[in-house]
C-alpha positions as protocol buffer text, in pm:
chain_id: "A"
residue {
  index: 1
  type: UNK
  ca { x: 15254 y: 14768 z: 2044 }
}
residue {
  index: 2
  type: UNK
  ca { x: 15104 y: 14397 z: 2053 }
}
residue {
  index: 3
  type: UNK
  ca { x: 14830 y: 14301 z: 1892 }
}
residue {
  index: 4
  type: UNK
  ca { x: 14707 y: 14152 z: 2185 }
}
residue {
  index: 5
  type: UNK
  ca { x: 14306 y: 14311 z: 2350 }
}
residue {
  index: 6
  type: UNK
  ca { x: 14367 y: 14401 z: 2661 }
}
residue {
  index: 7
  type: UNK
  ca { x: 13990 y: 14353 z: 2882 }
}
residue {
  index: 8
  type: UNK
  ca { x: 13841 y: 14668 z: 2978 }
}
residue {
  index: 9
  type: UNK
  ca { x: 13601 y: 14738 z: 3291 }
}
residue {
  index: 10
  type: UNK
  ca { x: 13338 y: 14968 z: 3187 }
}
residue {
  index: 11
  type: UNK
  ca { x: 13123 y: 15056 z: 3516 }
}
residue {
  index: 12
  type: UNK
  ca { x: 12742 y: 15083 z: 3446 }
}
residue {
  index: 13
  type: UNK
  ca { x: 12561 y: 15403 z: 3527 }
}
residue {
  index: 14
  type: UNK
  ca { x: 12299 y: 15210 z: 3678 }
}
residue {
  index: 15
  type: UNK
  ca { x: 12111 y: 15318 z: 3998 }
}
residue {
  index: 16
  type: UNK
  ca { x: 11971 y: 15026 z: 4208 }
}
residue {
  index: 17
  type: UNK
  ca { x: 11695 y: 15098 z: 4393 }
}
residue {
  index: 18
  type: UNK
  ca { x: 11757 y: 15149 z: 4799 }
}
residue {
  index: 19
  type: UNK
  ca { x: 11578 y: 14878 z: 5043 }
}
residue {
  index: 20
  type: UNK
  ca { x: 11367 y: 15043 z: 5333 }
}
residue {
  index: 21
  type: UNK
  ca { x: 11468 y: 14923 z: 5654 }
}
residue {
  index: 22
  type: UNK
  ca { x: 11140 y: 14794 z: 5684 }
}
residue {
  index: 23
  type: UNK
  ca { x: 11152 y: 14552 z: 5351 }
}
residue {
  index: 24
  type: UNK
  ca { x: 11519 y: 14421 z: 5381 }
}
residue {
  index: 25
  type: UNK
  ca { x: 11412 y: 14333 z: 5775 }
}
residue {
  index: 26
  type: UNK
  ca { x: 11106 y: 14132 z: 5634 }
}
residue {
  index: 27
  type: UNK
  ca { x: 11246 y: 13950 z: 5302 }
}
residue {
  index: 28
  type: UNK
  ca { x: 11618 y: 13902 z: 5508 }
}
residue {
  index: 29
  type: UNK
  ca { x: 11753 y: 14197 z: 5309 }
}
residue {
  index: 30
  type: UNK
  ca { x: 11665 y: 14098 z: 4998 }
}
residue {
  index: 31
  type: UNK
  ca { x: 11485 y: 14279 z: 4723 }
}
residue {
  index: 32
  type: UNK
  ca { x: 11088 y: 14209 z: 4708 }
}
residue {
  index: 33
  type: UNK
  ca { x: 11137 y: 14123 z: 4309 }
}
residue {
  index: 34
  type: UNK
  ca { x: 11312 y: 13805 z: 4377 }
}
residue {
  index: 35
  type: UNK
  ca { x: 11292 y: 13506 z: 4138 }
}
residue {
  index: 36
  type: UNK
  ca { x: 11235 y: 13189 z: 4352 }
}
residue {
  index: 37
  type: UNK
  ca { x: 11245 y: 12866 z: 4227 }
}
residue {
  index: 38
  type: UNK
  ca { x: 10931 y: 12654 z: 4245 }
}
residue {
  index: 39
  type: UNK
  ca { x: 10875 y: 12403 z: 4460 }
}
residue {
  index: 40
  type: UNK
  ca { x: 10976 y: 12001 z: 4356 }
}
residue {
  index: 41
  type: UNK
  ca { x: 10627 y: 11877 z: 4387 }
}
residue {
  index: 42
  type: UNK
  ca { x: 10745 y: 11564 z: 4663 }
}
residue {
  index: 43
  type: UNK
  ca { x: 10938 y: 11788 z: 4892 }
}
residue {
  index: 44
  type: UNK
  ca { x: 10855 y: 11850 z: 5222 }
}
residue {
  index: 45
  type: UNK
  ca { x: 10604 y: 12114 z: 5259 }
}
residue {
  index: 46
  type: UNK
  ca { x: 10402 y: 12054 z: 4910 }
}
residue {
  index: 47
  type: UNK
  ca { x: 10056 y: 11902 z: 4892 }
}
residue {
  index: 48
  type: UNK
  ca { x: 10226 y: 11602 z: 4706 }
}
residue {
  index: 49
  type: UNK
  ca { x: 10426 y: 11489 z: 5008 }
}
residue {
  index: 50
  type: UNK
  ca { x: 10135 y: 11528 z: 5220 }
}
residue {
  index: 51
  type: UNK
  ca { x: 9953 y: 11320 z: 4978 }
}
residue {
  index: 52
  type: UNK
  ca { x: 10249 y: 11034 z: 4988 }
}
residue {
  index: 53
  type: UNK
  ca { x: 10252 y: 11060 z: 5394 }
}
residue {
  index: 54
  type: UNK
  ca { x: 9914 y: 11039 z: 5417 }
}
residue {
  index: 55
  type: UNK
  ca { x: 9943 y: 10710 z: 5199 }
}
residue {
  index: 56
  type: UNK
  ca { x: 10194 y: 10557 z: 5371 }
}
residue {
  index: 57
  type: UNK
  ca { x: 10001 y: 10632 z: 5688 }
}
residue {
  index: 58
  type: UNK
  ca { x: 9708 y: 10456 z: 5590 }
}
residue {
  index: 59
  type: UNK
  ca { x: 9895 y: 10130 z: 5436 }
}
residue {
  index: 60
  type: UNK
  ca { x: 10073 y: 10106 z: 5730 }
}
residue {
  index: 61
  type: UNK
  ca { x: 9799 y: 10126 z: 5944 }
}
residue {
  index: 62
  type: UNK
  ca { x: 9609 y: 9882 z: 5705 }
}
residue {
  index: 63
  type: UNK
  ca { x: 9859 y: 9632 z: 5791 }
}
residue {
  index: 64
  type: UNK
  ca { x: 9920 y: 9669 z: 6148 }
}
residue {
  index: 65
  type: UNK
  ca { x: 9512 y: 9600 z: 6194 }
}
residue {
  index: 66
  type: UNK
  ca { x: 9501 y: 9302 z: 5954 }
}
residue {
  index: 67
  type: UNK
  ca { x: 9794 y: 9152 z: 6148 }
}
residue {
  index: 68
  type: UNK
  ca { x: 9667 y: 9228 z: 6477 }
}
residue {
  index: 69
  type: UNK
  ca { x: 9344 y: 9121 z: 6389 }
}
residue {
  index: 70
  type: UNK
  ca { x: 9492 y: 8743 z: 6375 }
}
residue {
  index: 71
  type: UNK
  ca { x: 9510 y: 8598 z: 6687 }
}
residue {
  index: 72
  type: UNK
  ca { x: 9782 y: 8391 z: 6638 }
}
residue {
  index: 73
  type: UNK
  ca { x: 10054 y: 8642 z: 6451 }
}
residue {
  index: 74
  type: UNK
  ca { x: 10247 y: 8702 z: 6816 }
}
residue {
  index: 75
  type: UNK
  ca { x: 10377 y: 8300 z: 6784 }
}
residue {
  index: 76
  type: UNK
  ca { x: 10589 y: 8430 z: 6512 }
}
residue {
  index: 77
  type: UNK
  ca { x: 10913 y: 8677 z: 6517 }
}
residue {
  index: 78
  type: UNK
  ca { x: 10830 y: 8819 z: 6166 }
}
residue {
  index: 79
  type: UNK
  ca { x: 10483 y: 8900 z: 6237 }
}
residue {
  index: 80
  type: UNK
  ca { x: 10574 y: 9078 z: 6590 }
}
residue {
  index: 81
  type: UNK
  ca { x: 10892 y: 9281 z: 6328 }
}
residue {
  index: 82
  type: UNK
  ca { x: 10610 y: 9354 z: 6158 }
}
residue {
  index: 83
  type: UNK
  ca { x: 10353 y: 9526 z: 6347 }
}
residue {
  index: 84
  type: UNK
  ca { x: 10632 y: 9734 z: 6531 }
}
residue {
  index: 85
  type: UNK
  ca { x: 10839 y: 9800 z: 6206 }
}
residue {
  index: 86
  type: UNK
  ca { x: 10519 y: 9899 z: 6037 }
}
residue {
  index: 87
  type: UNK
  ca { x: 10384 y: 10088 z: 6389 }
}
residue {
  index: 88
  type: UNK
  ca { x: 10691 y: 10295 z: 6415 }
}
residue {
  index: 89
  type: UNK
  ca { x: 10613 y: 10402 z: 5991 }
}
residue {
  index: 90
  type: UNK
  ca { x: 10265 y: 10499 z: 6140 }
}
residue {
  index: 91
  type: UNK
  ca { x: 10357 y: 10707 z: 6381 }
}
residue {
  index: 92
  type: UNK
  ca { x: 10644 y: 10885 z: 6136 }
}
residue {
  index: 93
  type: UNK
  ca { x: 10443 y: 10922 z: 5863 }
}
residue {
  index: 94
  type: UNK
  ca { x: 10153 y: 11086 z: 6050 }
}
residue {
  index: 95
  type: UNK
  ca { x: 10411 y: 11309 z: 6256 }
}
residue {
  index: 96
  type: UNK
  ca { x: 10481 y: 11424 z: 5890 }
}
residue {
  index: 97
  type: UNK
  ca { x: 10202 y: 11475 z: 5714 }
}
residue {
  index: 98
  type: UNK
  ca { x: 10059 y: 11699 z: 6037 }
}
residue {
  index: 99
  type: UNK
  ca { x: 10433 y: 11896 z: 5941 }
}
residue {
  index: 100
  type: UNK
  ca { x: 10332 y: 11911 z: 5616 }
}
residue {
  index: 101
  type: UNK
  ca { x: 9937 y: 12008 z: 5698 }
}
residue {
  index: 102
  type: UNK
  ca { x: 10117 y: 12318 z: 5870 }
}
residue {
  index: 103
  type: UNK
  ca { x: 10350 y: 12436 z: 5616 }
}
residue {
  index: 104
  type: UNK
  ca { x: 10048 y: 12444 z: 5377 }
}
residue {
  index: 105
  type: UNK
  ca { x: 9852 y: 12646 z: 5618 }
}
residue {
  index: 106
  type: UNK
  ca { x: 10135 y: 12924 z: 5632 }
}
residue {
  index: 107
  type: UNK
  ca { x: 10289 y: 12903 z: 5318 }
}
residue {
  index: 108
  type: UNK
  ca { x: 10613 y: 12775 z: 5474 }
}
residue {
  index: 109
  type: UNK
  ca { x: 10881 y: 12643 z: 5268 }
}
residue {
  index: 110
  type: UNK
  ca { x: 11069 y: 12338 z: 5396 }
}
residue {
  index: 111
  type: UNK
  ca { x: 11385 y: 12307 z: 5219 }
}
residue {
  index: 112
  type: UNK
  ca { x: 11642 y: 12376 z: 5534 }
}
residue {
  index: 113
  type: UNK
  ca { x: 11927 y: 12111 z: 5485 }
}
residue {
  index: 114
  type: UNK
  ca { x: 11939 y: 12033 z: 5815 }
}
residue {
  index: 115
  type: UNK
  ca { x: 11538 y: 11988 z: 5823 }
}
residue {
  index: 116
  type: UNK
  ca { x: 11557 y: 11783 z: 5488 }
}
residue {
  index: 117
  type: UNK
  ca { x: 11827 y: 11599 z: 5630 }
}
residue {
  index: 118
  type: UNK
  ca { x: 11632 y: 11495 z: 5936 }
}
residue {
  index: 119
  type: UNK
  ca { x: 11320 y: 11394 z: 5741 }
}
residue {
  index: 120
  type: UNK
  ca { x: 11623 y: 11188 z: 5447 }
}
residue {
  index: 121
  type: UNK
  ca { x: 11735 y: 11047 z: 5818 }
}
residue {
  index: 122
  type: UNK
  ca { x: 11424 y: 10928 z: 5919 }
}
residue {
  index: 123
  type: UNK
  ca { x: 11270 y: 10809 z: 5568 }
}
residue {
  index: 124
  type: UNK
  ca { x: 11578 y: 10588 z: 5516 }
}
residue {
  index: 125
  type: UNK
  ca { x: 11559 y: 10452 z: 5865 }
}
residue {
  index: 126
  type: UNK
  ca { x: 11192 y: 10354 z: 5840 }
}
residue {
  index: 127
  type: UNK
  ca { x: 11189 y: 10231 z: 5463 }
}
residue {
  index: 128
  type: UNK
  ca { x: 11479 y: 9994 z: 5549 }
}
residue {
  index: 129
  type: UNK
  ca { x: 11266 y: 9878 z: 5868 }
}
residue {
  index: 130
  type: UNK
  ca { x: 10984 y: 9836 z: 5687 }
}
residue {
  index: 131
  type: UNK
  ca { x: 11110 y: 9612 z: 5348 }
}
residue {
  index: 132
  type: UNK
  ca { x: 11272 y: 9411 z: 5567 }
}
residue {
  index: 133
  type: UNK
  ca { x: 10971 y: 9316 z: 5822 }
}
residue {
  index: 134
  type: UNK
  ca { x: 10773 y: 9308 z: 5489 }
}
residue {
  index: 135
  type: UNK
  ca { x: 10996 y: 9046 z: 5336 }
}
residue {
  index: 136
  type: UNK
  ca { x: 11054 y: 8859 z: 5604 }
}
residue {
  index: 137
  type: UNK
  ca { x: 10689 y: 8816 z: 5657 }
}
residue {
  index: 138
  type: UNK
  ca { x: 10635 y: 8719 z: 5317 }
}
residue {
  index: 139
  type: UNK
  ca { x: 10903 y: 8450 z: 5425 }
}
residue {
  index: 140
  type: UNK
  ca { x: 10713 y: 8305 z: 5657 }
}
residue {
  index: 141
  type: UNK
  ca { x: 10371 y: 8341 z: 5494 }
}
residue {
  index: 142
  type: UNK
  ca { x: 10517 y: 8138 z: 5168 }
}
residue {
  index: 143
  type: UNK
  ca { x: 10672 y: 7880 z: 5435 }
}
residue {
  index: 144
  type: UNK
  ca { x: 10313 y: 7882 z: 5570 }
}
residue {
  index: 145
  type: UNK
  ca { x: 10118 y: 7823 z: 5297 }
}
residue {
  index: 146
  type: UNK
  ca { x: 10313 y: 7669 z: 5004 }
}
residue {
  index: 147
  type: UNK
  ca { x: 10572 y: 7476 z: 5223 }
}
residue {
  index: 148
  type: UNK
  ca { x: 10422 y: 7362 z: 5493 }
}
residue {
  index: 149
  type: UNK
  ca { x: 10038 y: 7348 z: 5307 }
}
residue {
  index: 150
  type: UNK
  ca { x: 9908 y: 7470 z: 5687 }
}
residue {
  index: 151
  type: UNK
  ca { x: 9678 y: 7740 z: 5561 }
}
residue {
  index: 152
  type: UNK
  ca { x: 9366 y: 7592 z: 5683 }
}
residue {
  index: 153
  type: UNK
  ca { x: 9518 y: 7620 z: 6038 }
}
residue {
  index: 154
  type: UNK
  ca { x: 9616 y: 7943 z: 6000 }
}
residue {
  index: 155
  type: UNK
  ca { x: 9524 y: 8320 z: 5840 }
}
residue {
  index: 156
  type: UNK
  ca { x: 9687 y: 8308 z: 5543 }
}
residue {
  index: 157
  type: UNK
  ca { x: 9485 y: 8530 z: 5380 }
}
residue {
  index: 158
  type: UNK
  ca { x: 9550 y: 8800 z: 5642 }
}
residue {
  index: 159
  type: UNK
  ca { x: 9894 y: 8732 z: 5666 }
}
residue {
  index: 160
  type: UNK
  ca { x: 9954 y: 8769 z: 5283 }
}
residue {
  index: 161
  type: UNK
  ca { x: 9703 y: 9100 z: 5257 }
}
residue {
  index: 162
  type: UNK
  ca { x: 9896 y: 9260 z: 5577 }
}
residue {
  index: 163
  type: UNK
  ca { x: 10243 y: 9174 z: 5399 }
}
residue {
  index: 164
  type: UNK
  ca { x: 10123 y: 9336 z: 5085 }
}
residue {
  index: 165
  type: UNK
  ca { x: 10019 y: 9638 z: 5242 }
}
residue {
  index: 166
  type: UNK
  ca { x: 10348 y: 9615 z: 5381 }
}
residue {
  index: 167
  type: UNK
  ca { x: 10534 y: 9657 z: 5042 }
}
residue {
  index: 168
  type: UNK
  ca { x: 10239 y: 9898 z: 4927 }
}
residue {
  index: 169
  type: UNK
  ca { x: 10348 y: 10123 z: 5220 }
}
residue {
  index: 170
  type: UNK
  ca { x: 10745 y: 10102 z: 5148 }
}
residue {
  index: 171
  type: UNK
  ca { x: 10683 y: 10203 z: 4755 }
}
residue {
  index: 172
  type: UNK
  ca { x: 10525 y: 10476 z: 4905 }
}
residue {
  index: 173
  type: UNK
  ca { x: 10807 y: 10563 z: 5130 }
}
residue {
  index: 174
  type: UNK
  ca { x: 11065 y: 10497 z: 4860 }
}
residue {
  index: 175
  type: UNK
  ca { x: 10951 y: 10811 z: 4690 }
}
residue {
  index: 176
  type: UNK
  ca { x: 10959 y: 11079 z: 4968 }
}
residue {
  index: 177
  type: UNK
  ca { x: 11352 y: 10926 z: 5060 }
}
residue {
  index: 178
  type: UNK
  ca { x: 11451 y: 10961 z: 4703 }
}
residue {
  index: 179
  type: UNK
  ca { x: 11326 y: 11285 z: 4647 }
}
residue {
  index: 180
  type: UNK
  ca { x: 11484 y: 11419 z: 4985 }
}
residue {
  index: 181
  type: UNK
  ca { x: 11817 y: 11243 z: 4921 }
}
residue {
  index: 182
  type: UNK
  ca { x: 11828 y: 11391 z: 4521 }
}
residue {
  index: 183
  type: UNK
  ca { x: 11802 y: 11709 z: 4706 }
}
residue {
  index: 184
  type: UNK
  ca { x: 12033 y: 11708 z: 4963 }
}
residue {
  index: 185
  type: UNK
  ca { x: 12305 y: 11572 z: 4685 }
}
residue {
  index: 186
  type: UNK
  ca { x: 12221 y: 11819 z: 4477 }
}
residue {
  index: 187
  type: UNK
  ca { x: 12302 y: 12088 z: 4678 }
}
């Protein structure tokens, strides 16, 4: 004989309870004890993301009305990037946030892949859009008013406030891509 322990299966005499047709229809045949992880405050479908689309909303749309405010921002590419870079963020940050708004209202979790994917899609998409109109704005607004000492001519003050809004609204992008990305990668 060797000395060796051999493993052993030793079956359980334990009696799990039997799902109603009913139950495993409603909870897709799962028990109704089961331990769900909470929800990553900054995912889609949680009052913080709402909160972050709702912010980047209203920078956005800060900066779009100081810059078309100015009469004169259309004589200049960066300012034109800007207002469409930063109107396209509008209108995909509000499309969110109403998303959002309903998965509050019915309790809906929004962790599909493919849905997070869409929304890691469309965050990276915009965010890139928007830095880059921002800084290329600020560009022109330091050529503006440092190197060309023209702000007496021109809005400098509006074009520096809508540029800052600008970067306001991509830090709070920056979040709601990184959050959707760590999750996607993590799965």
């Amino acid at each position: 004989m060797s000395s060796r322990s051999h493993p052993a299966v030793h079956p359980l005499d334990i009696e799990f309870p039997q799902l109603t047709e009913g139950a495993a229809a409603d909870n897709g045949g799962l028990p109704d004890d089961r331990v769900r992880m909470k929800d990553i405050q900054g995912m889609p479908g949680t009052p913080a993301n709402l909160a972050l689309r709702l912010f980047q909303f209203a920078f956005a749309a800060i900066s779009v009305a100081v810059m078309a405010a100015t009469s004169d921002f259309p004589s200049v590419t960066a300012f034109r990037y800007l207002v469409a870079a930063l109107s396209l963020q509008c209108l995909w940050s509000l499309s969110l946030a109403m998303i959002d708004i309903y998965a509050l209202l019915v309790k809906r979790c929004l962790t599909n892949p493919r849905i997070v994917a869409l929304f890691t899609i469309g965050d990276g998409i915009t965010s890139t859009l928007t830095f880059a109109a921002a800084c290329a704005s600020a560009g022109i607004t330091v050529l503006i008013g440092n190197d060309f000492n023209n702000c007496s001519q021109n809005h400098c003050t509006r074009f520096e406030t809508s540029t800052a809004m600008a970067f306001v609204c991509w830090f709070a992008v920056s979040p709601s891509f990184f959050l959707n990305f760590w999750y996607l990668a993590s799965r």
